Coordinates of C-alpha atoms in Angstrom, one line a residue:
M208 CA -18.5 -23.8 51.8
Q209 CA -18.9 -21.8 48.6
S210 CA -16.3 -23.4 46.3
N211 CA -18.9 -24.0 43.6
G212 CA -20.9 -20.8 44.1
A213 CA -24.1 -22.7 45.0
G214 CA -24.2 -22.5 48.8
Q215 CA -24.9 -18.8 49.1
N216 CA -27.7 -18.8 46.5
Q217 CA -29.3 -21.8 48.2
E218 CA -29.4 -20.0 51.5
Q219 CA -30.9 -17.0 50.0
G220 CA -33.4 -18.6 47.7
Q221 CA -34.6 -21.9 49.1
S222 CA -36.6 -20.5 52.0
Q223 CA -39.1 -19.0 49.6
D224 CA -39.2 -21.6 46.8
P225 CA -40.8 -25.0 47.7
A226 CA -40.0 -26.3 44.3
A227 CA -36.3 -25.8 44.8
L228 CA -36.5 -27.4 48.2
A229 CA -38.3 -30.4 46.7
C230 CA -35.6 -30.7 44.0
L231 CA -32.8 -30.6 46.4
S232 CA -34.6 -33.0 48.7
A233 CA -35.0 -35.5 45.9
A234 CA -31.4 -35.2 45.0
Q235 CA -30.3 -35.6 48.6
N236 CA -32.4 -38.8 49.0
G237 CA -30.8 -40.3 45.9
E238 CA -33.7 -39.8 43.5
S239 CA -31.4 -38.1 40.9
S240 CA -28.7 -40.8 41.1
S241 CA -30.1 -42.8 38.2
A242 CA -28.4 -40.4 35.7
T243 CA -24.9 -40.8 37.1
G244 CA -25.1 -43.8 39.4
S245 CA -24.7 -44.0 43.2
H246 CA -21.9 -45.3 45.4
S247 CA -22.0 -48.5 47.2
N248 CA -22.8 -46.8 50.5
G249 CA -25.8 -45.0 49.0
L250 CA -24.2 -41.6 48.7
V251 CA -25.2 -39.6 45.6
S252 CA -22.3 -38.5 43.4
G253 CA -21.2 -34.9 43.6
A254 CA -21.6 -34.2 39.9
S255 CA -25.3 -35.1 39.7
N256 CA -26.2 -33.3 42.9
G257 CA -24.0 -30.3 42.1
A258 CA -25.9 -29.7 38.8
A259 CA -29.2 -30.1 40.5
A260 CA -28.3 -27.7 43.3
G261 CA -26.9 -25.2 40.9
A262 CA -30.0 -25.3 38.7
S263 CA -32.4 -24.9 41.6
T264 CA -30.8 -21.8 43.0
G265 CA -32.0 -19.4 40.4
S266 CA -35.5 -18.9 41.6
G267 CA -34.9 -16.9 44.7
P268 CA -35.1 -13.1 44.9
G269 CA -31.9 -11.4 43.8
A270 CA -30.6 -14.5 42.1
P271 CA -29.9 -14.9 38.4
S272 CA -32.9 -16.1 36.5
A273 CA -30.9 -19.0 34.9
V274 CA -27.5 -20.6 35.1
S275 CA -25.3 -19.8 32.1
A276 CA -24.1 -22.5 29.8
S277 CA -20.5 -22.1 30.9
E278 CA -21.4 -22.4 34.6
L279 CA -23.6 -25.4 34.0
G280 CA -20.7 -27.0 32.0
S281 CA -18.3 -26.4 34.9
L282 CA -20.7 -28.0 37.3
K283 CA -21.1 -31.1 35.2
K284 CA -17.3 -31.4 35.0
K285 CA -17.0 -31.0 38.8
K286 CA -14.7 -33.7 40.2
R287 CA -16.6 -36.6 41.6
L288 CA -15.9 -37.0 45.3
S289 CA -13.8 -40.0 46.3
Q290 CA -15.1 -42.5 48.8
A291 CA -12.6 -41.1 51.4
E292 CA -13.9 -37.5 50.8
E293 CA -17.5 -38.6 51.1
D294 CA -16.6 -40.4 54.4
V295 CA -15.0 -37.3 55.8
I296 CA -18.0 -35.1 54.9
R297 CA -20.4 -37.6 56.6
L298 CA -18.1 -37.6 59.7
I299 CA -18.1 -33.9 59.8
G300 CA -21.9 -33.8 59.3
Q301 CA -22.5 -36.2 62.1
H302 CA -20.3 -34.2 64.4
L303 CA -22.0 -31.0 63.6
H304 CA -25.4 -32.6 64.0
G305 CA -24.3 -33.7 67.5
L306 CA -23.5 -30.0 68.2
G307 CA -27.0 -29.0 67.1
L308 CA -25.9 -27.3 64.0
N309 CA -28.6 -28.9 61.9
Q310 CA -29.0 -26.1 59.3
T311 CA -25.2 -26.2 58.6
V312 CA -25.4 -30.0 58.2
D313 CA -28.3 -29.7 55.7
L314 CA -26.3 -27.1 53.7
L315 CA -23.2 -29.3 53.8
M316 CA -25.1 -32.4 52.6
Q317 CA -26.8 -30.5 49.8
E318 CA -23.7 -28.7 48.5
S319 CA -21.6 -31.9 48.6
G320 CA -24.2 -34.2 47.3
C321 CA -23.7 -36.6 50.2
R322 CA -26.2 -38.2 52.5
L323 CA -25.6 -38.4 56.2
E324 CA -27.4 -41.7 56.5
H325 CA -29.8 -43.9 54.6
P326 CA -33.5 -42.5 54.7
S327 CA -34.6 -45.8 56.2
A328 CA -32.0 -45.4 59.0
T329 CA -33.2 -41.9 59.6
K330 CA -36.8 -43.1 60.0
F331 CA -35.7 -45.8 62.3
R332 CA -33.7 -43.4 64.5
N333 CA -36.6 -41.0 64.8
H334 CA -39.1 -43.7 65.6
I335 CA -36.9 -45.1 68.4
M336 CA -36.2 -41.7 69.9
E337 CA -39.9 -41.0 69.9
G338 CA -40.8 -44.4 71.4
E339 CA -42.9 -45.4 68.4
W340 CA -42.0 -49.1 68.8
D341 CA -44.4 -50.6 66.2
K342 CA -43.1 -48.2 63.5
A343 CA -39.5 -48.9 64.5
E344 CA -40.3 -52.7 64.2
N345 CA -41.7 -52.1 60.7
D346 CA -38.5 -50.2 59.8
L347 CA -36.5 -53.3 60.5
S348 CA -38.0 -55.0 57.4
E349 CA -36.7 -52.1 55.3
L350 CA -33.2 -52.2 56.9
K351 CA -33.0 -56.0 56.5
A352 CA -32.2 -55.6 52.7
L353 CA -29.4 -53.2 53.5
M354 CA -27.6 -55.4 56.1
H355 CA -24.7 -57.7 55.5
S356 CA -26.1 -60.1 58.0
P357 CA -29.9 -60.3 57.8
N358 CA -29.8 -62.8 60.8
A359 CA -28.9 -59.8 63.0
I360 CA -32.5 -58.6 62.6
V361 CA -33.6 -61.0 65.4
R362 CA -31.0 -59.6 67.8
M363 CA -32.1 -56.0 66.9
K364 CA -35.7 -56.9 67.3
F365 CA -35.0 -58.4 70.7
L366 CA -33.2 -55.3 71.9
L367 CA -36.0 -53.1 70.6
L368 CA -38.7 -55.2 72.3
Q369 CA -36.8 -55.3 75.5
Q370 CA -36.8 -51.5 75.7
K371 CA -40.5 -51.5 74.9
Y372 CA -41.2 -54.0 77.7
L373 CA -39.2 -52.1 80.3
E374 CA -40.9 -48.8 79.4
Y375 CA -44.3 -50.4 79.8
L376 CA -43.3 -51.7 83.2
E377 CA -42.0 -48.3 84.3
D378 CA -45.3 -46.7 83.2
G379 CA -47.3 -49.3 85.3
K380 CA -48.7 -51.0 82.2
V381 CA -48.2 -54.5 83.4
L382 CA -50.7 -56.2 81.1
E383 CA -49.1 -54.5 78.0
A384 CA -45.7 -55.5 79.3
L385 CA -46.8 -59.1 79.8
Q386 CA -48.1 -59.2 76.3
V387 CA -44.8 -58.0 74.9
L388 CA -43.0 -60.6 77.0
R389 CA -45.3 -63.6 76.0
G390 CA -46.4 -62.6 72.5
E391 CA -43.4 -60.8 71.1
L392 CA -40.2 -61.6 72.9
T393 CA -40.7 -65.3 73.7
P394 CA -41.7 -66.3 70.1
L395 CA -38.3 -65.0 68.9
K396 CA -36.7 -68.0 70.7
Y397 CA -33.6 -65.9 71.3
N398 CA -31.6 -65.5 74.5
T399 CA -34.1 -67.4 76.7
D400 CA -31.9 -66.8 79.8
R401 CA -32.4 -63.0 79.4
I402 CA -36.2 -63.5 79.0
H403 CA -36.2 -65.3 82.3
V404 CA -34.5 -62.3 83.9
L405 CA -36.9 -59.9 82.2
S406 CA -39.9 -61.8 83.5
G407 CA -38.6 -61.4 87.1
Y408 CA -38.9 -57.6 86.7
L409 CA -42.7 -58.0 86.7
M410 CA -42.3 -58.4 90.5
C411 CA -40.8 -54.9 90.9
S412 CA -43.0 -52.8 93.2
H413 CA -42.1 -49.4 91.8
A414 CA -40.2 -47.7 89.0
D415 CA -37.0 -47.1 91.1
D416 CA -36.9 -50.8 92.0
L417 CA -37.1 -51.7 88.3
R418 CA -34.4 -49.3 87.3
A419 CA -32.1 -50.6 90.0
K420 CA -32.6 -54.3 89.3
A421 CA -32.4 -53.9 85.5
E422 CA -29.5 -51.5 85.7
W423 CA -31.4 -49.3 83.4
E424 CA -31.7 -45.5 83.2
G425 CA -35.4 -45.5 82.7
K426 CA -37.7 -44.3 79.9
G427 CA -36.3 -41.3 78.1
I428 CA -33.7 -39.9 75.7
S429 CA -30.7 -41.4 77.5
S430 CA -31.8 -45.0 77.5
R431 CA -33.2 -44.8 74.0
S432 CA -29.8 -43.3 72.8
R433 CA -28.0 -46.2 74.4
L434 CA -30.4 -48.6 72.6
L435 CA -29.7 -46.9 69.3
D436 CA -26.0 -47.2 69.8
K437 CA -26.4 -50.9 70.4
L438 CA -28.7 -51.3 67.3
Q439 CA -26.3 -49.4 65.1
T440 CA -23.5 -52.0 65.6
Y441 CA -25.6 -54.4 63.4
L442 CA -26.0 -51.8 60.6
P443 CA -23.2 -51.2 58.0
P444 CA -21.7 -47.7 58.3
S445 CA -23.0 -46.8 54.8
V446 CA -26.5 -47.0 56.3
M447 CA -25.9 -45.4 59.7
L448 CA -22.6 -44.1 61.0
P449 CA -21.3 -45.5 64.4
P450 CA -22.1 -43.0 67.2
R451 CA -19.6 -40.2 67.6
R452 CA -17.4 -41.6 64.9
L453 CA -15.2 -38.6 64.4
H454 CA -14.6 -38.2 68.1
T455 CA -13.6 -41.9 68.2
L456 CA -11.1 -41.5 65.3
L457 CA -9.5 -38.5 66.9
R458 CA -9.2 -40.2 70.3
Q459 CA -7.6 -43.2 68.6
A460 CA -5.2 -40.9 66.8
V461 CA -4.2 -39.2 70.1
E462 CA -3.7 -42.6 71.8
L463 CA -1.6 -43.9 68.9
Q464 CA 0.7 -40.9 69.1
R465 CA 1.0 -41.4 72.8
D466 CA 1.8 -45.1 72.3
R467 CA 4.5 -44.2 69.8
C468 CA 6.0 -41.5 72.0
L469 CA 9.2 -42.9 73.5
Y470 CA 9.2 -40.6 76.5
H471 CA 5.5 -40.5 77.4
N472 CA 5.4 -41.0 81.1
T473 CA 2.3 -39.3 82.4
K474 CA -1.2 -40.6 83.3
L475 CA -3.3 -41.2 80.2
D476 CA -6.4 -38.9 79.9
N477 CA -8.8 -40.2 77.2
S478 CA -10.6 -36.9 77.1
L479 CA -9.9 -34.9 73.9
D480 CA -10.3 -31.7 75.9
S481 CA -7.0 -32.4 77.6
V482 CA -5.0 -32.2 74.4
S483 CA -4.6 -30.0 71.3
L484 CA -5.7 -31.5 68.1
L485 CA -3.6 -28.9 66.2
L486 CA -0.2 -30.3 67.1
D487 CA 1.3 -33.8 67.2
H488 CA 1.9 -35.3 70.7
V489 CA 5.6 -35.0 71.7
C490 CA 7.2 -35.6 75.1
S491 CA 10.6 -34.1 75.8
R492 CA 13.4 -36.2 77.1
K493 CA 13.9 -33.5 79.7
Q494 CA 10.7 -34.6 81.4
F495 CA 12.1 -38.1 81.8
P496 CA 14.0 -39.3 85.0
C497 CA 17.5 -39.2 83.5
Y498 CA 18.9 -36.3 85.5
T499 CA 20.7 -36.7 88.9
Q500 CA 18.6 -35.0 91.5
Q501 CA 20.5 -36.4 94.5
I502 CA 23.5 -38.4 95.4
L503 CA 23.1 -40.3 98.7
T504 CA 26.5 -41.0 100.2
E505 CA 25.6 -42.2 103.7
H506 CA 26.6 -45.8 103.0
C507 CA 30.3 -46.5 103.5
N508 CA 30.8 -49.5 101.2
E509 CA 29.3 -51.0 98.1
V510 CA 25.5 -50.6 97.8
W511 CA 24.0 -53.9 96.6
F512 CA 20.3 -53.2 96.5
C513 CA 17.6 -50.5 96.5
K514 CA 13.8 -50.7 96.5
F515 CA 11.0 -48.2 96.8
S516 CA 8.1 -49.1 99.1
N517 CA 4.8 -50.0 97.5
D518 CA 3.3 -46.7 98.3
G519 CA 6.3 -44.8 97.0
T520 CA 6.9 -42.9 100.2
R521 CA 10.2 -44.6 101.2
L522 CA 13.3 -46.1 99.7
A523 CA 15.3 -48.9 101.4
T524 CA 18.9 -49.4 100.5
G525 CA 21.1 -52.4 101.5
S526 CA 24.9 -52.3 101.6
K527 CA 28.0 -54.4 102.1
D528 CA 28.6 -52.1 105.1
T529 CA 26.0 -54.3 107.1
T530 CA 23.3 -51.6 107.2
V531 CA 19.9 -51.0 105.7
I532 CA 19.0 -47.3 105.4
V533 CA 15.4 -46.3 104.9
W534 CA 14.9 -42.9 103.3
Q535 CA 11.8 -40.7 103.4
V536 CA 10.5 -39.3 100.1
D537 CA 9.2 -35.7 100.4
P538 CA 5.8 -35.7 98.7
D539 CA 6.2 -32.3 97.2
T540 CA 9.9 -31.9 96.3
H541 CA 10.6 -35.7 95.9
Q542 CA 13.8 -35.1 97.8
L543 CA 15.0 -38.0 100.0
K544 CA 16.3 -37.7 103.5
L545 CA 17.6 -40.4 105.9
W546 CA 14.7 -41.7 108.1
R547 CA 16.0 -44.8 109.8
T548 CA 19.1 -47.1 109.8
L549 CA 18.7 -50.8 110.5
E550 CA 22.0 -52.3 111.6
G551 CA 23.6 -55.7 112.4
H552 CA 23.6 -57.6 109.1
A553 CA 27.0 -59.1 109.5
Y554 CA 27.3 -60.4 105.9
G555 CA 26.0 -57.3 104.3
V556 CA 22.5 -56.8 102.6
S557 CA 22.1 -58.0 99.0
Y558 CA 18.3 -58.2 98.8
L559 CA 15.3 -56.4 100.3
A560 CA 11.5 -57.0 100.1
W561 CA 8.8 -54.7 101.4
S562 CA 5.6 -56.4 102.8
P563 CA 2.4 -55.6 100.8
D564 CA 1.3 -53.0 103.3
D565 CA 4.9 -51.6 103.8
T566 CA 4.9 -52.4 107.5
Y567 CA 7.7 -54.9 107.3
L568 CA 11.0 -55.1 105.4
I569 CA 12.9 -58.4 105.0
A570 CA 16.7 -58.2 104.4
C571 CA 18.8 -61.1 103.0
G572 CA 22.6 -61.4 102.6
P573 CA 25.0 -62.8 100.0
D574 CA 25.6 -66.5 99.3
D575 CA 27.4 -67.3 102.5
C576 CA 24.7 -65.8 104.7
S577 CA 22.3 -68.3 106.4
E578 CA 20.2 -65.6 108.2
L579 CA 17.2 -63.5 107.3
W580 CA 16.1 -60.3 109.1
L581 CA 12.4 -59.2 109.3
W582 CA 12.2 -55.6 110.5
N583 CA 9.2 -53.6 111.5
V584 CA 9.9 -50.5 109.6
Q585 CA 7.5 -48.3 111.5
T586 CA 9.1 -49.0 114.9
G587 CA 12.6 -49.9 113.8
E588 CA 12.4 -53.1 115.8
L589 CA 13.7 -56.5 114.6
R590 CA 10.7 -58.8 114.7
T591 CA 12.4 -62.0 113.5
K592 CA 15.9 -63.2 112.8
M593 CA 15.5 -66.5 111.1
S594 CA 18.0 -69.2 110.4
Q595 CA 17.0 -72.9 109.8
S596 CA 20.6 -74.1 109.6
H597 CA 24.1 -72.7 109.5
E598 CA 24.6 -74.4 106.2
D599 CA 21.7 -72.6 104.6
S600 CA 22.1 -69.8 102.1
L601 CA 19.1 -67.4 102.3
T602 CA 19.8 -64.9 99.5
S603 CA 16.3 -64.2 98.1
V604 CA 12.8 -63.6 99.5
A605 CA 9.3 -62.8 98.3
W606 CA 6.1 -61.9 100.1
N607 CA 2.8 -63.7 99.7
P608 CA 0.1 -61.2 98.7
D609 CA -1.7 -61.8 102.0
G610 CA 1.3 -60.2 103.9
K611 CA 1.3 -63.0 106.5
R612 CA 3.7 -65.4 104.8
F613 CA 6.9 -65.2 102.8
V614 CA 9.1 -67.6 100.8
T615 CA 12.9 -67.6 101.0
G616 CA 15.7 -69.7 99.6
G617 CA 19.2 -69.9 98.3
Q618 CA 21.7 -71.8 96.1
R619 CA 22.4 -74.5 98.6
G620 CA 19.1 -76.2 98.1
Q621 CA 16.9 -74.4 100.6
F622 CA 13.4 -73.3 99.7
Y623 CA 11.0 -72.4 102.6
Q624 CA 7.6 -70.9 103.2
C625 CA 7.4 -69.2 106.6
D626 CA 5.2 -67.0 108.8
L627 CA 6.0 -63.6 110.2
D628 CA 7.7 -65.2 113.3
G629 CA 10.0 -67.3 111.1
N630 CA 8.1 -70.5 111.7
L631 CA 8.5 -73.0 108.9
L632 CA 5.2 -73.7 107.2
D633 CA 6.4 -75.7 104.1
S634 CA 9.6 -76.5 102.4
W635 CA 10.6 -77.8 98.9
E636 CA 13.7 -80.0 98.9
G637 CA 16.5 -79.8 96.4
V638 CA 15.7 -76.5 94.7
R639 CA 18.8 -74.3 94.3
V640 CA 17.1 -70.9 94.2
Q641 CA 18.6 -67.8 92.6
C642 CA 15.6 -65.5 92.8
L643 CA 11.9 -65.7 94.0
W644 CA 8.6 -64.1 93.2
C645 CA 5.0 -64.8 94.6
L646 CA 2.2 -64.5 92.1
G647 CA -1.1 -62.7 92.8
D648 CA -3.1 -65.9 93.2
G649 CA -1.5 -66.4 96.6
R650 CA -0.6 -70.0 95.8
S651 CA 2.1 -70.0 93.1
V652 CA 5.7 -69.1 93.6
L653 CA 8.2 -68.5 90.7
A654 CA 11.8 -69.5 91.3
S655 CA 14.8 -69.2 89.1
D656 CA 17.3 -71.9 89.7
T657 CA 20.8 -73.1 88.8
H658 CA 19.4 -75.0 85.7
Q659 CA 18.9 -71.7 83.8
R660 CA 15.2 -71.8 84.2
I661 CA 12.2 -70.4 86.0
R662 CA 9.7 -72.9 87.4
G663 CA 6.4 -72.4 89.1
Y664 CA 5.8 -74.1 92.4
N665 CA 2.4 -74.6 94.1
F666 CA 2.7 -75.1 97.9
E667 CA -0.9 -76.2 98.2
D668 CA -1.0 -79.2 95.9
L669 CA 2.8 -79.6 95.7
T670 CA 3.0 -79.4 91.9
D671 CA 5.7 -77.6 89.9
R672 CA 6.1 -76.8 86.2
N673 CA 8.6 -75.3 83.8
I674 CA 7.8 -71.8 82.6
V675 CA 11.0 -70.2 81.3
Q676 CA 14.1 -71.9 79.9
E677 CA 17.2 -69.8 79.1
D678 CA 20.6 -71.0 77.7
H679 CA 22.6 -69.0 80.3
P680 CA 22.2 -68.5 84.1
I681 CA 19.4 -66.3 85.2
M682 CA 21.0 -63.9 87.7
S683 CA 17.7 -62.2 88.8
F684 CA 14.2 -61.5 87.6
T685 CA 11.2 -59.4 88.4
V686 CA 7.5 -59.6 87.4
S687 CA 5.1 -57.0 86.2
K688 CA 2.2 -55.9 88.4
N689 CA -0.3 -57.8 86.3
G690 CA 1.8 -61.0 86.5
R691 CA 2.0 -61.4 82.8
L692 CA 5.6 -60.3 82.0
A693 CA 8.9 -61.3 83.6
L694 CA 12.1 -59.3 83.2
L695 CA 15.3 -61.4 83.4
N696 CA 18.9 -60.4 83.8
V697 CA 20.7 -63.2 82.1
A698 CA 24.5 -63.8 82.5
T699 CA 26.5 -62.6 79.5
Q700 CA 23.3 -61.9 77.6
G701 CA 21.7 -58.9 79.2
V702 CA 18.0 -58.1 79.8
H703 CA 15.3 -60.4 78.4
L704 CA 11.5 -59.9 78.5
W705 CA 9.3 -63.0 78.7
D706 CA 5.6 -63.6 78.5
L707 CA 4.8 -65.9 81.4
Q708 CA 1.4 -66.8 80.1
D709 CA 2.4 -67.8 76.6
R710 CA 5.9 -68.9 77.8
V711 CA 7.7 -67.1 75.0
L712 CA 10.7 -64.7 74.8
V713 CA 9.3 -61.4 73.8
R714 CA 12.3 -59.2 73.5
K715 CA 16.1 -58.9 74.1
Y716 CA 17.2 -55.4 75.1
Q717 CA 20.5 -54.1 73.8
G718 CA 23.3 -52.0 75.3
V719 CA 23.6 -53.3 78.8
T720 CA 26.9 -55.0 79.9
Q721 CA 26.0 -58.1 82.0
G722 CA 28.6 -60.6 83.1
F723 CA 28.2 -62.9 86.1
Y724 CA 27.4 -60.2 88.7
T725 CA 23.9 -60.1 90.0
I726 CA 22.1 -57.0 88.6
H727 CA 18.5 -56.2 89.3
S728 CA 16.4 -54.5 86.7
C729 CA 12.8 -53.2 87.0
F730 CA 9.6 -52.2 85.3
G731 CA 8.6 -48.5 85.8
G732 CA 6.7 -45.4 84.6
H733 CA 3.0 -45.1 84.1
N734 CA 1.5 -48.4 83.1
E735 CA 5.0 -49.9 83.5
D736 CA 5.8 -48.9 79.9
F737 CA 9.5 -48.6 80.7
I738 CA 12.3 -50.9 81.7
A739 CA 15.5 -49.9 83.5
S740 CA 18.6 -51.9 84.4
G741 CA 22.0 -51.3 85.9
S742 CA 25.1 -52.4 84.1
E743 CA 28.7 -53.4 84.6
D744 CA 29.8 -50.5 82.5
H745 CA 28.8 -48.1 85.3
K746 CA 25.6 -46.9 83.5
V747 CA 21.9 -47.1 84.0
Y748 CA 20.0 -48.1 80.8
I749 CA 16.3 -47.2 80.1
W750 CA 14.2 -48.8 77.4
H751 CA 10.7 -48.4 76.2
K752 CA 9.1 -51.8 76.7
R753 CA 8.4 -52.1 73.0
S754 CA 11.9 -51.1 71.8
E755 CA 15.1 -53.1 71.9
L756 CA 17.3 -50.1 71.8
P757 CA 17.8 -47.9 74.9
I758 CA 16.1 -44.5 74.9
A759 CA 18.5 -43.2 77.6
E760 CA 21.9 -44.1 79.1
L761 CA 22.5 -42.5 82.4
T762 CA 26.0 -41.8 83.5
G763 CA 27.4 -40.7 86.8
H764 CA 28.2 -43.9 88.8
T765 CA 31.9 -44.9 88.7
R766 CA 31.5 -48.6 89.3
T767 CA 29.0 -51.4 88.5
V768 CA 25.4 -50.4 89.0
N769 CA 23.8 -53.3 90.9
C770 CA 20.2 -52.4 91.2
V771 CA 17.6 -49.9 89.9
S772 CA 14.2 -49.2 91.4
W773 CA 11.4 -47.0 89.8
N774 CA 9.1 -45.3 92.2
P775 CA 5.6 -47.0 91.8
C776 CA 3.7 -43.8 92.5
V777 CA 5.9 -41.1 91.2
P778 CA 6.8 -42.1 87.6
S779 CA 9.4 -39.4 87.2
L780 CA 11.5 -40.8 90.1
M781 CA 14.0 -43.6 90.0
A782 CA 16.9 -44.8 92.2
S783 CA 20.1 -46.7 91.4
A784 CA 22.6 -48.4 93.7
S785 CA 26.3 -49.0 92.8
D786 CA 29.5 -50.5 94.0
D787 CA 30.8 -47.0 94.2
G788 CA 29.0 -46.7 97.5
T789 CA 26.4 -44.2 96.4
V790 CA 22.7 -44.2 95.6
R791 CA 21.6 -41.8 92.8
I792 CA 18.1 -40.4 92.6
W793 CA 17.1 -39.6 89.1
G794 CA 14.4 -37.2 88.0
P795 CA 13.4 -34.8 85.3
A796 CA 15.8 -32.0 84.3
P797 CA 15.4 -28.7 86.1
F798 CA 15.0 -25.5 84.2
L799 CA 18.4 -25.1 82.5
D800 CA 20.0 -22.5 80.3
T801 CA 21.4 -23.3 76.9
Q802 CA 24.9 -24.3 78.0
E803 CA 23.5 -26.5 80.8
V804 CA 21.1 -28.2 78.4
D805 CA 24.0 -29.1 76.1
S806 CA 25.9 -30.6 79.0
F807 CA 22.8 -32.4 80.2
N808 CA 22.2 -33.9 76.7
E809 CA 25.8 -35.3 76.8
N810 CA 25.2 -37.0 80.1
C811 CA 21.8 -38.4 79.0
S812 CA 22.4 -39.8 75.5
S813 CA 19.4 -41.0 73.7
M814 CA 19.0 -43.5 70.8
D815 CA 15.5 -43.3 69.4
S816 CA 14.4 -46.4 67.6

């Protein structure tokens, strides 16, 4: 910090020269700004303070007795700091102050000609931290003239008096606390509901009871710092910087880089200690699940569906070969091994649904199947085989969040709600169902039908409403965990993302080949930031939720990929089921040499948007 030669001399000379200190103090507080003017945020210009600082450094031992004319001229011609430069200096100063490097902050402010905060704000801060409430209240009148919204003074005064009141109560000064409540807080005529709550704290028998009921940390630095943070929100940043402002900006920058990273698929850590600020955030595609880890070949015909359990420990696959295979996921290696085979589905298995607690698994067949199987996965026993009529078509199913009911239906007009024993609880007539989903409220069911739409049905009050309307048949759909977004596979169109709350089409994803086969896509990855879908061109496509172009195309299957499922607990693990009779398990790339990396990149093409 010696670009203008002043810093070193200040450090050597000021400690023994009160006159120099007074000069610099005056300059720092804006008293010398009349010669050159001051910025709108109260920061003194660099030129005026630079000259003052330079002139004041000649009185210390070992320093020149006077500044030469050429040096003084160069100081006067010193470039005036821009607003952005002043802001950066203030941010650095605040951060250093938080680290306890106060002498460094003083030197930085003196040499730059900046001011960390307005003198009135500094007084206000000190009085609050010392618990001098009357003085802090008087400071508000000075700050009022500096505020964009003078009406905020009432809110600030209320917060300040509330802290004063609570501290009196904690100290056992009940009469003083009562005076603050009646004579100072109540006359403000602000937030009367809160005043009623505060009055109730008078009944607290001891300090611990007060802190618990008020959800307050008690008298001291911690609660006063929190109060100061709240009060600061009413002051313009030119008067007092927001708390930990540099830290906040750096965290926002890191989060923005992560948001823009197409392959970021790990748990977000908001701590800056977990990242390097010296490098931009970049995730490699090789960390992404686009490398074949396993090929499961135990099915002997087309595999129509696959679904990981809710806890991510198992994968269920359904096939035209009439079986459901349940696979166990190794928690360490993430390798899958056959755990249980469920047989006897005469028409094949085209849809599977895990119960919320993963105890049960329901299997449905294709269009000409009128039966539904409810298996106890833990024991391998068939609990229920349900069929209301031989003319039914039960092709889709969805669990109620309570795990005690499910809805099922098909394209021949069946739409039922049943219990675990297959007993009919409710039915909806005349709805030709293509796909079903139960929302988290436990009452609403979404159903796509043959009219190219998704409607919401309420079995309690027997109401229905239109939510999504497409121009082409909706072959399947799935809903995000928060119930806000729906992912649709639309015949001849591909994959569409809809906002169910606003009822608008958000995005159409490109690349996938979708005809009139039923293909099931899915959300996946951490925070469900990614979307994956099978395709009739034998590939698996992966998109970032915000980007229409695929970030990866996975090759390996030799026929249509009917279904993909992303492990909900292992974001780097994904499964795909295909008409080629195999299930592929996708994960990150292993450690590869150069030749293998080139081959891998060919098999996992990427189109960054």
